Tab-separated table of C-alpha atoms in Angstrom:
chain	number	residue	atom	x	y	z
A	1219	UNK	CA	0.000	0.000	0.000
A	1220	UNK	CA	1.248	3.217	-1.364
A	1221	UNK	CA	2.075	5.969	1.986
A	1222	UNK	CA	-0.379	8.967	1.974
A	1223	UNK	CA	0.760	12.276	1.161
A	1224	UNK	CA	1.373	14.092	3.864
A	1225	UNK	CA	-1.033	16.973	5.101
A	1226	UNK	CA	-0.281	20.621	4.206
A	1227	UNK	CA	-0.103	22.599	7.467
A	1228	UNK	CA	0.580	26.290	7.935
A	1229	UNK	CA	3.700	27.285	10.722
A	1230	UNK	CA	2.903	29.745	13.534
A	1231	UNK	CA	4.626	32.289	11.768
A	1232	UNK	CA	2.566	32.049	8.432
A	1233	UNK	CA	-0.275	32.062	11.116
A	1234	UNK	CA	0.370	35.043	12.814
A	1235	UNK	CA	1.295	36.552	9.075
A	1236	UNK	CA	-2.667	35.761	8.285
A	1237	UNK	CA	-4.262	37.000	11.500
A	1238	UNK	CA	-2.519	41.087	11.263
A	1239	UNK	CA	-3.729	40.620	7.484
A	1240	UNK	CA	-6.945	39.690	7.800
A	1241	UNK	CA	-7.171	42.066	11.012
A	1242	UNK	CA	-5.945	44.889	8.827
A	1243	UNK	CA	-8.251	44.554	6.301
A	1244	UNK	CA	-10.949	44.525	8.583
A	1245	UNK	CA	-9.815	47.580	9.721
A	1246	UNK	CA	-9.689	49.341	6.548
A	1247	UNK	CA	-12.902	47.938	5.429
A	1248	UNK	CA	-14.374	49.596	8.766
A	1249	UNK	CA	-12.350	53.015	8.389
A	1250	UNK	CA	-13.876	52.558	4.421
A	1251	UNK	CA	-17.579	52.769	6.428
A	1252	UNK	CA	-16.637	55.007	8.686
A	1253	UNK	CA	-14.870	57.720	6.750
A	1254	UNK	CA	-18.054	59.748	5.566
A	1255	UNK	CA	-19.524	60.237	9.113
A	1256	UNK	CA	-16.209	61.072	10.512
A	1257	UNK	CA	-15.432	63.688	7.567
A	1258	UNK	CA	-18.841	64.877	8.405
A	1259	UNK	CA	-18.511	65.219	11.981
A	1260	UNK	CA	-15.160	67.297	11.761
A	1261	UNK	CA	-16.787	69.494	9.499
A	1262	UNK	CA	-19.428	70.568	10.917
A	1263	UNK	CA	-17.999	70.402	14.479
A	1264	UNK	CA	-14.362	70.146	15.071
A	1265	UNK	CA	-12.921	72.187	12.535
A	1266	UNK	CA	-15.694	75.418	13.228
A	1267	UNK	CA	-15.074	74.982	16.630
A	1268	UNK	CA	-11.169	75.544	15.604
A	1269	UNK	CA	-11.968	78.244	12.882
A	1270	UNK	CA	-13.765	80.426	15.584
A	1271	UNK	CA	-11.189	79.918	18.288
A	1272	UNK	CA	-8.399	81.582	15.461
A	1273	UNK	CA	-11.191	84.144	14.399
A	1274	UNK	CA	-11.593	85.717	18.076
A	1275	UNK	CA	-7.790	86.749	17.988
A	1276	UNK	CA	-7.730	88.791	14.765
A	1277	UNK	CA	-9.838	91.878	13.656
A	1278	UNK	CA	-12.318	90.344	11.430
A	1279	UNK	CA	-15.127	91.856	9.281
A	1280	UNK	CA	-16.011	89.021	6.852
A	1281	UNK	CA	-15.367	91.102	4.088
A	1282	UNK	CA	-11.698	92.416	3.828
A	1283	UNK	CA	-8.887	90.278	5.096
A	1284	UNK	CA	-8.615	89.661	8.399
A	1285	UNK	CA	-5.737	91.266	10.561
A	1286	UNK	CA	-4.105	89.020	13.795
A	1287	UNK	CA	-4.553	91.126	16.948
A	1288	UNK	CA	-4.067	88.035	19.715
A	1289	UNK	CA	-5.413	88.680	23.085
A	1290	UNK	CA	-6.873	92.614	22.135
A	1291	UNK	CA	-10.417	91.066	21.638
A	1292	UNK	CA	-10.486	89.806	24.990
A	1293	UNK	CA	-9.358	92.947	26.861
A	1294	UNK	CA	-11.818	94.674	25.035
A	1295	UNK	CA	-14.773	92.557	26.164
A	1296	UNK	CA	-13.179	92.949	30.043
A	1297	UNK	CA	-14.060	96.694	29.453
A	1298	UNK	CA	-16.964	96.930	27.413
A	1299	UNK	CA	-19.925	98.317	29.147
A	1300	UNK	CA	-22.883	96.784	26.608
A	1301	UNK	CA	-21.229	93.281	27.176
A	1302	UNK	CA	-21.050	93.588	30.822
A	1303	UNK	CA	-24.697	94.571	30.985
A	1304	UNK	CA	-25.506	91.632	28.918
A	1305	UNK	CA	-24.003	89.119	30.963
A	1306	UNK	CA	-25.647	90.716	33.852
A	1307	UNK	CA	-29.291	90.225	32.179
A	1308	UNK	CA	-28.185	86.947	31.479
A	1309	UNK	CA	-27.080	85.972	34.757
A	1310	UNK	CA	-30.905	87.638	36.183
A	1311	UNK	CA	-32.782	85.782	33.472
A	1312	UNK	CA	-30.481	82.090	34.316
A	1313	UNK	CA	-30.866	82.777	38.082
A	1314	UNK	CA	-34.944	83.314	38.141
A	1315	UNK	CA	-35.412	80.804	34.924
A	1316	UNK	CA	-33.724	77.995	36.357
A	1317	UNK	CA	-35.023	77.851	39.965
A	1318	UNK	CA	-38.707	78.394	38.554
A	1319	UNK	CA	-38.732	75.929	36.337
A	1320	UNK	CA	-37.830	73.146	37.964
A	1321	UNK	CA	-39.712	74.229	41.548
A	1322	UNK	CA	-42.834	74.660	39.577
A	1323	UNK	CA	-42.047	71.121	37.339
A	1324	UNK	CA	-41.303	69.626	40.543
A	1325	UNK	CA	-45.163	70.767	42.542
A	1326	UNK	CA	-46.633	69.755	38.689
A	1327	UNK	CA	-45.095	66.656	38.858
A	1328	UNK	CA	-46.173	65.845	42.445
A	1329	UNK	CA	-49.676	67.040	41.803
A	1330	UNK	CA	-49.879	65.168	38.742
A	1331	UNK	CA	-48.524	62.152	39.715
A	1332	UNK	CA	-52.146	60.659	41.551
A	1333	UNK	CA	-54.823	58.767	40.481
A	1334	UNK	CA	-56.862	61.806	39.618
A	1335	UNK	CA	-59.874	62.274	36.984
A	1336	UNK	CA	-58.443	62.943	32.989
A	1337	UNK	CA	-55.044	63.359	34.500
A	1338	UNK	CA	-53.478	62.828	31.126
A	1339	UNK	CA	-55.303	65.718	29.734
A	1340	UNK	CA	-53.881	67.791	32.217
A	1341	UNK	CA	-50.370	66.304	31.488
A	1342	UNK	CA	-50.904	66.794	28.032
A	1343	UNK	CA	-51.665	71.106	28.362
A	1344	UNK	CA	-48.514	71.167	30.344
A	1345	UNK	CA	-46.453	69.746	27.923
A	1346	UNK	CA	-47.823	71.195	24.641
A	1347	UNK	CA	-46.627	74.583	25.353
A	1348	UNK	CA	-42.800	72.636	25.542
A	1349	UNK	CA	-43.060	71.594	21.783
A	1350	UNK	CA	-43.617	75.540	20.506
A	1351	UNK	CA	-40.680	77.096	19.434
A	1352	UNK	CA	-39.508	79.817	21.015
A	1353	UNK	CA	-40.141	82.033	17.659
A	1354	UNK	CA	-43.919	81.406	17.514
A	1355	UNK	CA	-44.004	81.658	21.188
A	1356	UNK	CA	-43.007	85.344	21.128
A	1357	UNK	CA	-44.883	86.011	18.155
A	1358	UNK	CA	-47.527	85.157	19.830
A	1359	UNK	CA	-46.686	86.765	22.951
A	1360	UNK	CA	-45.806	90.201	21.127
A	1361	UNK	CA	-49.472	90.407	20.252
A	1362	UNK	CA	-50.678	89.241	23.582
A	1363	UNK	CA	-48.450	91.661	25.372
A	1364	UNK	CA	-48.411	94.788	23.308
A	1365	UNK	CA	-48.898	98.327	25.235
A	1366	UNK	CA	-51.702	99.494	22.673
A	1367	UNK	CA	-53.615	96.531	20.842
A	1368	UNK	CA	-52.903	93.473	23.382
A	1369	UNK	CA	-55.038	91.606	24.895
A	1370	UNK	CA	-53.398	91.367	28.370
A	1371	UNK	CA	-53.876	95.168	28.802
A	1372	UNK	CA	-57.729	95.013	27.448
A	1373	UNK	CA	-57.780	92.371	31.021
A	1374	UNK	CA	-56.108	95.116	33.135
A	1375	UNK	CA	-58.312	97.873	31.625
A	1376	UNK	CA	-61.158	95.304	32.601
A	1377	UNK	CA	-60.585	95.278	35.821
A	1378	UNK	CA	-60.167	98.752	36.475
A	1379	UNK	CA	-55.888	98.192	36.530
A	1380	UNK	CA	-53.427	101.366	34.942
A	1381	UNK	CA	-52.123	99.582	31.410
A	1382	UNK	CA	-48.409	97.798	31.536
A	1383	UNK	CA	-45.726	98.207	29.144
A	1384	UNK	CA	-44.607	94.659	29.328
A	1385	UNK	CA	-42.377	93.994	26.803
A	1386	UNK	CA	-41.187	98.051	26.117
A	1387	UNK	CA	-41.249	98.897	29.890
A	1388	UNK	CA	-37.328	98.602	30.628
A	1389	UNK	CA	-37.909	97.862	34.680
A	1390	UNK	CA	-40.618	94.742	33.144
A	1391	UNK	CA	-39.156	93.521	29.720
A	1392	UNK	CA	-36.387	90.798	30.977
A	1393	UNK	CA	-39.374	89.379	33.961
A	1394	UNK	CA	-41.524	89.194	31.367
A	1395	UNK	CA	-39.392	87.510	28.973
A	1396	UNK	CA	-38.698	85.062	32.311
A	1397	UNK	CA	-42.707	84.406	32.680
A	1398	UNK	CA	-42.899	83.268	28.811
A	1399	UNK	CA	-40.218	80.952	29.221
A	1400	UNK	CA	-41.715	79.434	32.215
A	1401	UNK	CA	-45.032	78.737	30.395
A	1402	UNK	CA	-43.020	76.874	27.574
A	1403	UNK	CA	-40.273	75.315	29.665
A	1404	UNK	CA	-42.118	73.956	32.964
A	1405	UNK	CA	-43.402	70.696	30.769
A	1406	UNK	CA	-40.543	69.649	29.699
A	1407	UNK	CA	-39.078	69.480	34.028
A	1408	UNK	CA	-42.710	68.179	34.907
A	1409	UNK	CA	-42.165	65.424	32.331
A	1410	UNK	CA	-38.616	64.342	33.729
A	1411	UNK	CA	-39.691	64.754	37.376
A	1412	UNK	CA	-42.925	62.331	36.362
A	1413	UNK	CA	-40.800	59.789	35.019
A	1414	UNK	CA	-38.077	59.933	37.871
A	1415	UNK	CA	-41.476	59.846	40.656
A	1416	UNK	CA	-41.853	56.264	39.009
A	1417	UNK	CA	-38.669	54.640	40.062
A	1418	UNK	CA	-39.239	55.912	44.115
A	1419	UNK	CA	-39.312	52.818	45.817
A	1420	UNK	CA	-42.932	51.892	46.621
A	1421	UNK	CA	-42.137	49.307	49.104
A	1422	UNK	CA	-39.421	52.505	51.000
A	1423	UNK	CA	-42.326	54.290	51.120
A	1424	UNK	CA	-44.911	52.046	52.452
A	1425	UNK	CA	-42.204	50.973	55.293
A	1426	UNK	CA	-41.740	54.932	55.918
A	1427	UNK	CA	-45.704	55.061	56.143
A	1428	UNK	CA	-45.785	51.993	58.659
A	1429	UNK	CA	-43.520	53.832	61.138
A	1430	UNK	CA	-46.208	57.204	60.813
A	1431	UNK	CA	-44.230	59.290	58.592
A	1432	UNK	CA	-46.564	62.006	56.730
A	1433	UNK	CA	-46.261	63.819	53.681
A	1434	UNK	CA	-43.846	66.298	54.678
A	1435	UNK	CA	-41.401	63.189	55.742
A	1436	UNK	CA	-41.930	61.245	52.886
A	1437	UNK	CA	-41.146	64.036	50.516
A	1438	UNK	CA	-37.854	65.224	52.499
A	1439	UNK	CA	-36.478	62.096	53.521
A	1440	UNK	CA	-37.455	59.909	50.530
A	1441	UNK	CA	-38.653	61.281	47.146
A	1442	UNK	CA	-36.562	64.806	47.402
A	1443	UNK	CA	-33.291	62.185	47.910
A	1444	UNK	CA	-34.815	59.642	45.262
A	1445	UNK	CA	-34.903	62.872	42.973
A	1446	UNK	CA	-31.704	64.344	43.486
A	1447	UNK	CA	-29.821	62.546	40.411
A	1448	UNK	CA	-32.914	63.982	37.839
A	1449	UNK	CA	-32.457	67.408	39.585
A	1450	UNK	CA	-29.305	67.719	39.178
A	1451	UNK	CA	-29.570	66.964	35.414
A	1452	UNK	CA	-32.141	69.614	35.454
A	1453	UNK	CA	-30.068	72.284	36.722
A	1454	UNK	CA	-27.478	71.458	34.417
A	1455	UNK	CA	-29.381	71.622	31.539
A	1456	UNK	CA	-31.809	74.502	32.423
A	1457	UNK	CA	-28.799	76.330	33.072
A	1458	UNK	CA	-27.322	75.751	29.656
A	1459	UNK	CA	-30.924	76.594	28.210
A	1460	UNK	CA	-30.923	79.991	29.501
A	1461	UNK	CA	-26.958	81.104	29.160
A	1462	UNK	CA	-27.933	80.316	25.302
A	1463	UNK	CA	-31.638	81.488	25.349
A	1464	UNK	CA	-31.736	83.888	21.853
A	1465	UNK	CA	-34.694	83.558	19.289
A	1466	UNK	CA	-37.048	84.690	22.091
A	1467	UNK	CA	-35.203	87.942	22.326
A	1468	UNK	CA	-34.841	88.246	19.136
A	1469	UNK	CA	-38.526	88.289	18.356
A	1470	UNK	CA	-39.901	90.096	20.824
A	1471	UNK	CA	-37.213	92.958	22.460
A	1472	UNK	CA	-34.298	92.568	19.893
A	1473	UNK	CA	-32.436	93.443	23.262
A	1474	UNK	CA	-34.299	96.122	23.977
A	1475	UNK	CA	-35.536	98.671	25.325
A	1476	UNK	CA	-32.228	100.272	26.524
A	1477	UNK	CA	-30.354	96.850	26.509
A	1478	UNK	CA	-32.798	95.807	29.308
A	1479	UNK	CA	-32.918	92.490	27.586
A	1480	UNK	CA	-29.649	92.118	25.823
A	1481	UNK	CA	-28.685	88.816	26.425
A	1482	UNK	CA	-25.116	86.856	25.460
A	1483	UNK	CA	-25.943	85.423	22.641
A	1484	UNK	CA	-27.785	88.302	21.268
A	1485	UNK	CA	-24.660	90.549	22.035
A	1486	UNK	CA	-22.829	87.485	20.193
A	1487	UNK	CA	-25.546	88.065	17.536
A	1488	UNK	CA	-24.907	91.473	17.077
A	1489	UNK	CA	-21.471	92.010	17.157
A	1490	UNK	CA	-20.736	89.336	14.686
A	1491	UNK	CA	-23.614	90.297	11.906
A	1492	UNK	CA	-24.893	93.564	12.518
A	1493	UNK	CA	-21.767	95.442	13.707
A	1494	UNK	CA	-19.840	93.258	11.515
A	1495	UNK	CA	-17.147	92.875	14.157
A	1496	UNK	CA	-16.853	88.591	13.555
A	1497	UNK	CA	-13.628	87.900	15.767
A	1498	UNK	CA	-15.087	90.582	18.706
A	1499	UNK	CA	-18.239	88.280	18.996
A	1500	UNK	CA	-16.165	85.184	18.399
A	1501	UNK	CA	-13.987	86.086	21.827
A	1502	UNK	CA	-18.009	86.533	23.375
A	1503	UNK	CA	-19.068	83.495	22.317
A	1504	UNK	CA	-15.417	82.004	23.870
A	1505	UNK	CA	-16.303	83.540	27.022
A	1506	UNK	CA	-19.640	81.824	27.148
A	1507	UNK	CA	-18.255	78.958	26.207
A	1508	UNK	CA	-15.776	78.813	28.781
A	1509	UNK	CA	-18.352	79.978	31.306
A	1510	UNK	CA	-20.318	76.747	30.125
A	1511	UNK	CA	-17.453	74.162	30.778
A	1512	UNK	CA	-16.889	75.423	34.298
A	1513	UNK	CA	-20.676	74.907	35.233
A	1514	UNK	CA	-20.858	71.532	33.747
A	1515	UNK	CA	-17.464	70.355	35.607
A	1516	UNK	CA	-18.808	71.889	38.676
A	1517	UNK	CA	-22.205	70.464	37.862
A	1518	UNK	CA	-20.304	67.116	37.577
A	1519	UNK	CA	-18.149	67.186	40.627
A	1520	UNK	CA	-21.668	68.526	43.096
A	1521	UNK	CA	-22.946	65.299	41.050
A	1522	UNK	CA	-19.841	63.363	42.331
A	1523	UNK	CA	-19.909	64.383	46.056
A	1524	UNK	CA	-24.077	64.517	46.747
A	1525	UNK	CA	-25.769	62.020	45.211
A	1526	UNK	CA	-24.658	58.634	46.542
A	1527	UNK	CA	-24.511	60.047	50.167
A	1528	UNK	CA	-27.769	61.514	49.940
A	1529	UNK	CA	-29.343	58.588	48.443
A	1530	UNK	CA	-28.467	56.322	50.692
A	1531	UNK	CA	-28.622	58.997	53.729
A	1532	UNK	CA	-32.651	59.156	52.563
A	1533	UNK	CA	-32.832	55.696	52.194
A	1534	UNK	CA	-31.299	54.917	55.948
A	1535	UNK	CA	-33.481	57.044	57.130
């Protein structure tokens, strides 16, 4: 009987060979998929983000060439009187926004959250307002609110009540612009509060209710604690909301009247297309951005430090 050939076998270093191939053309086929998105993403992120950076150190019109002026932009801004007064309206519009919002999302939620008669209607009219952009919403407020034709002072008139500016009263404009935002805004916290109010421990709370603990303990020592994650996602984000908070001004004020409701981004706004000063509002829109990555590293490290202490705090207790 004839031997058999022998079998053809592959050494570990022909192996090895084959593997990096075969990984490396996996690699490029993936890189081959993945090349549009990534071209994409740099170019409408990364390389804007980069572009304006470069932009707020030169003297920039978007017409004639630009000229490099490094940190002059910035020292301007320290010194300019129109920007200070619009981070200061800012700062007044973030610091009665943010609270309001999420107090008033929070009693919403609360109230909402029982067995109650067409309760989903109710949810419904709270969150509606949410989905209107802010453009329509101070279209439609300009009409409500204005000093001669509106509606709101045909109520005051009404009931016997002197007629408001509202919107063109300087000492009323920037609270008023803070009461439209709360009708549009308080939804969208009463939503996230009503889904967070599902995931408080039911059985916590029946214990807590065993050992005679009322309303005012179960909301302190259990739901507030249960909460605390969602809130402070809220905060974060409401406070992003209203550092960038724009179209509304624009409709209805346009900063006005007397810069009572000149806001960053509309300073941004201006400086870069009506003033025609592009690398001046670029070094604004730097210092808001920088002002945004503090608050969401603080944001994170409160975050860090509160929740899992308080949780379990209110859940000890």
């Amino acid at each position: 009987m004839p031997p058999l050939p022998a079998p053809l076998t592959l050494s570990d270093t022909d192996r090895v060979r084959l593997r990096a191939r075969s990984r490396r053309r996996e690699s490029a086929t993936a890189w081959a998929f993945l090349s549009p998105a990534v071209l994409v993403i740099l170019g409408l992120s990364a390389v804007p983000v980069v572009w304006s950076l470069l932009l707020s150190f030169k003297a920039d019109d978007l017409v004639t060439p630009s000229r490099w002026v490094g940190l002059d932009n910035y020292r301007a801004l320290s010194k300019d009187p129109h920007f200070s007064q619009a981070v200061g309206n800012t700062l007044r519009y973030t610091v009665l926004y943010v609270p309001l919002t999420m107090v008033l999302g929070l009693a919403l939620a609360l109230a909402l959250n029982r067995r109650i008669r067409l309760v989903g209607i109710y949810r419904t009219l709270i969150f509606v307002p949410f989905v209107i952009s802010d453009t329509a919403q101070g279209v439609l407020f300009s009409f409500i609110l204005d000093p001669q034709f509106g509606a709101a002072n045909s109520v005051l008139h009404s009931l016997h009540l002197s007629a408001q500016g509202f919107l063109t009263d300087p000492g009323q404009a920037l609270y008023v612009l803070v009461g439209i935002s709360l009708w549009s805004s308080t939804g969208f916290c009463v939503v996230i509060y009503l889904a967070a109010l599902q995931d408080v421990p039911r059985d916590l709370i029946e214990a807590a209710r065993l050992d005679g603990a009322g309303r005012r303990q179960l909301l302190r020592h259990i739901v507030l604690p249960t909460l605390t994650p969602v809130s402070v996602f809220l905060l974060l984000w409401q406070t992003i909301n209203a550092l960038q908070v724009f179209d509304l001004v624009y409709v209805t004020t346009k900063g006005g009247p007397i810069g009572s409701t000149s806001v960053i981004v509309y300073f941004i706004w201006q400086q870069a297309f009506q003033n025609f000063t592009a690398g001046y509002g670029a070094a604004a829109a730097y210092a808001l951005a920088v002002a945004l990555l503090v608050i969401a590293v603080a944001a994170r490290l409160v975050r860090r430090r509160s929740i899992t202490p308080v949780g379990l705090e209110g859940a000890a207790r």
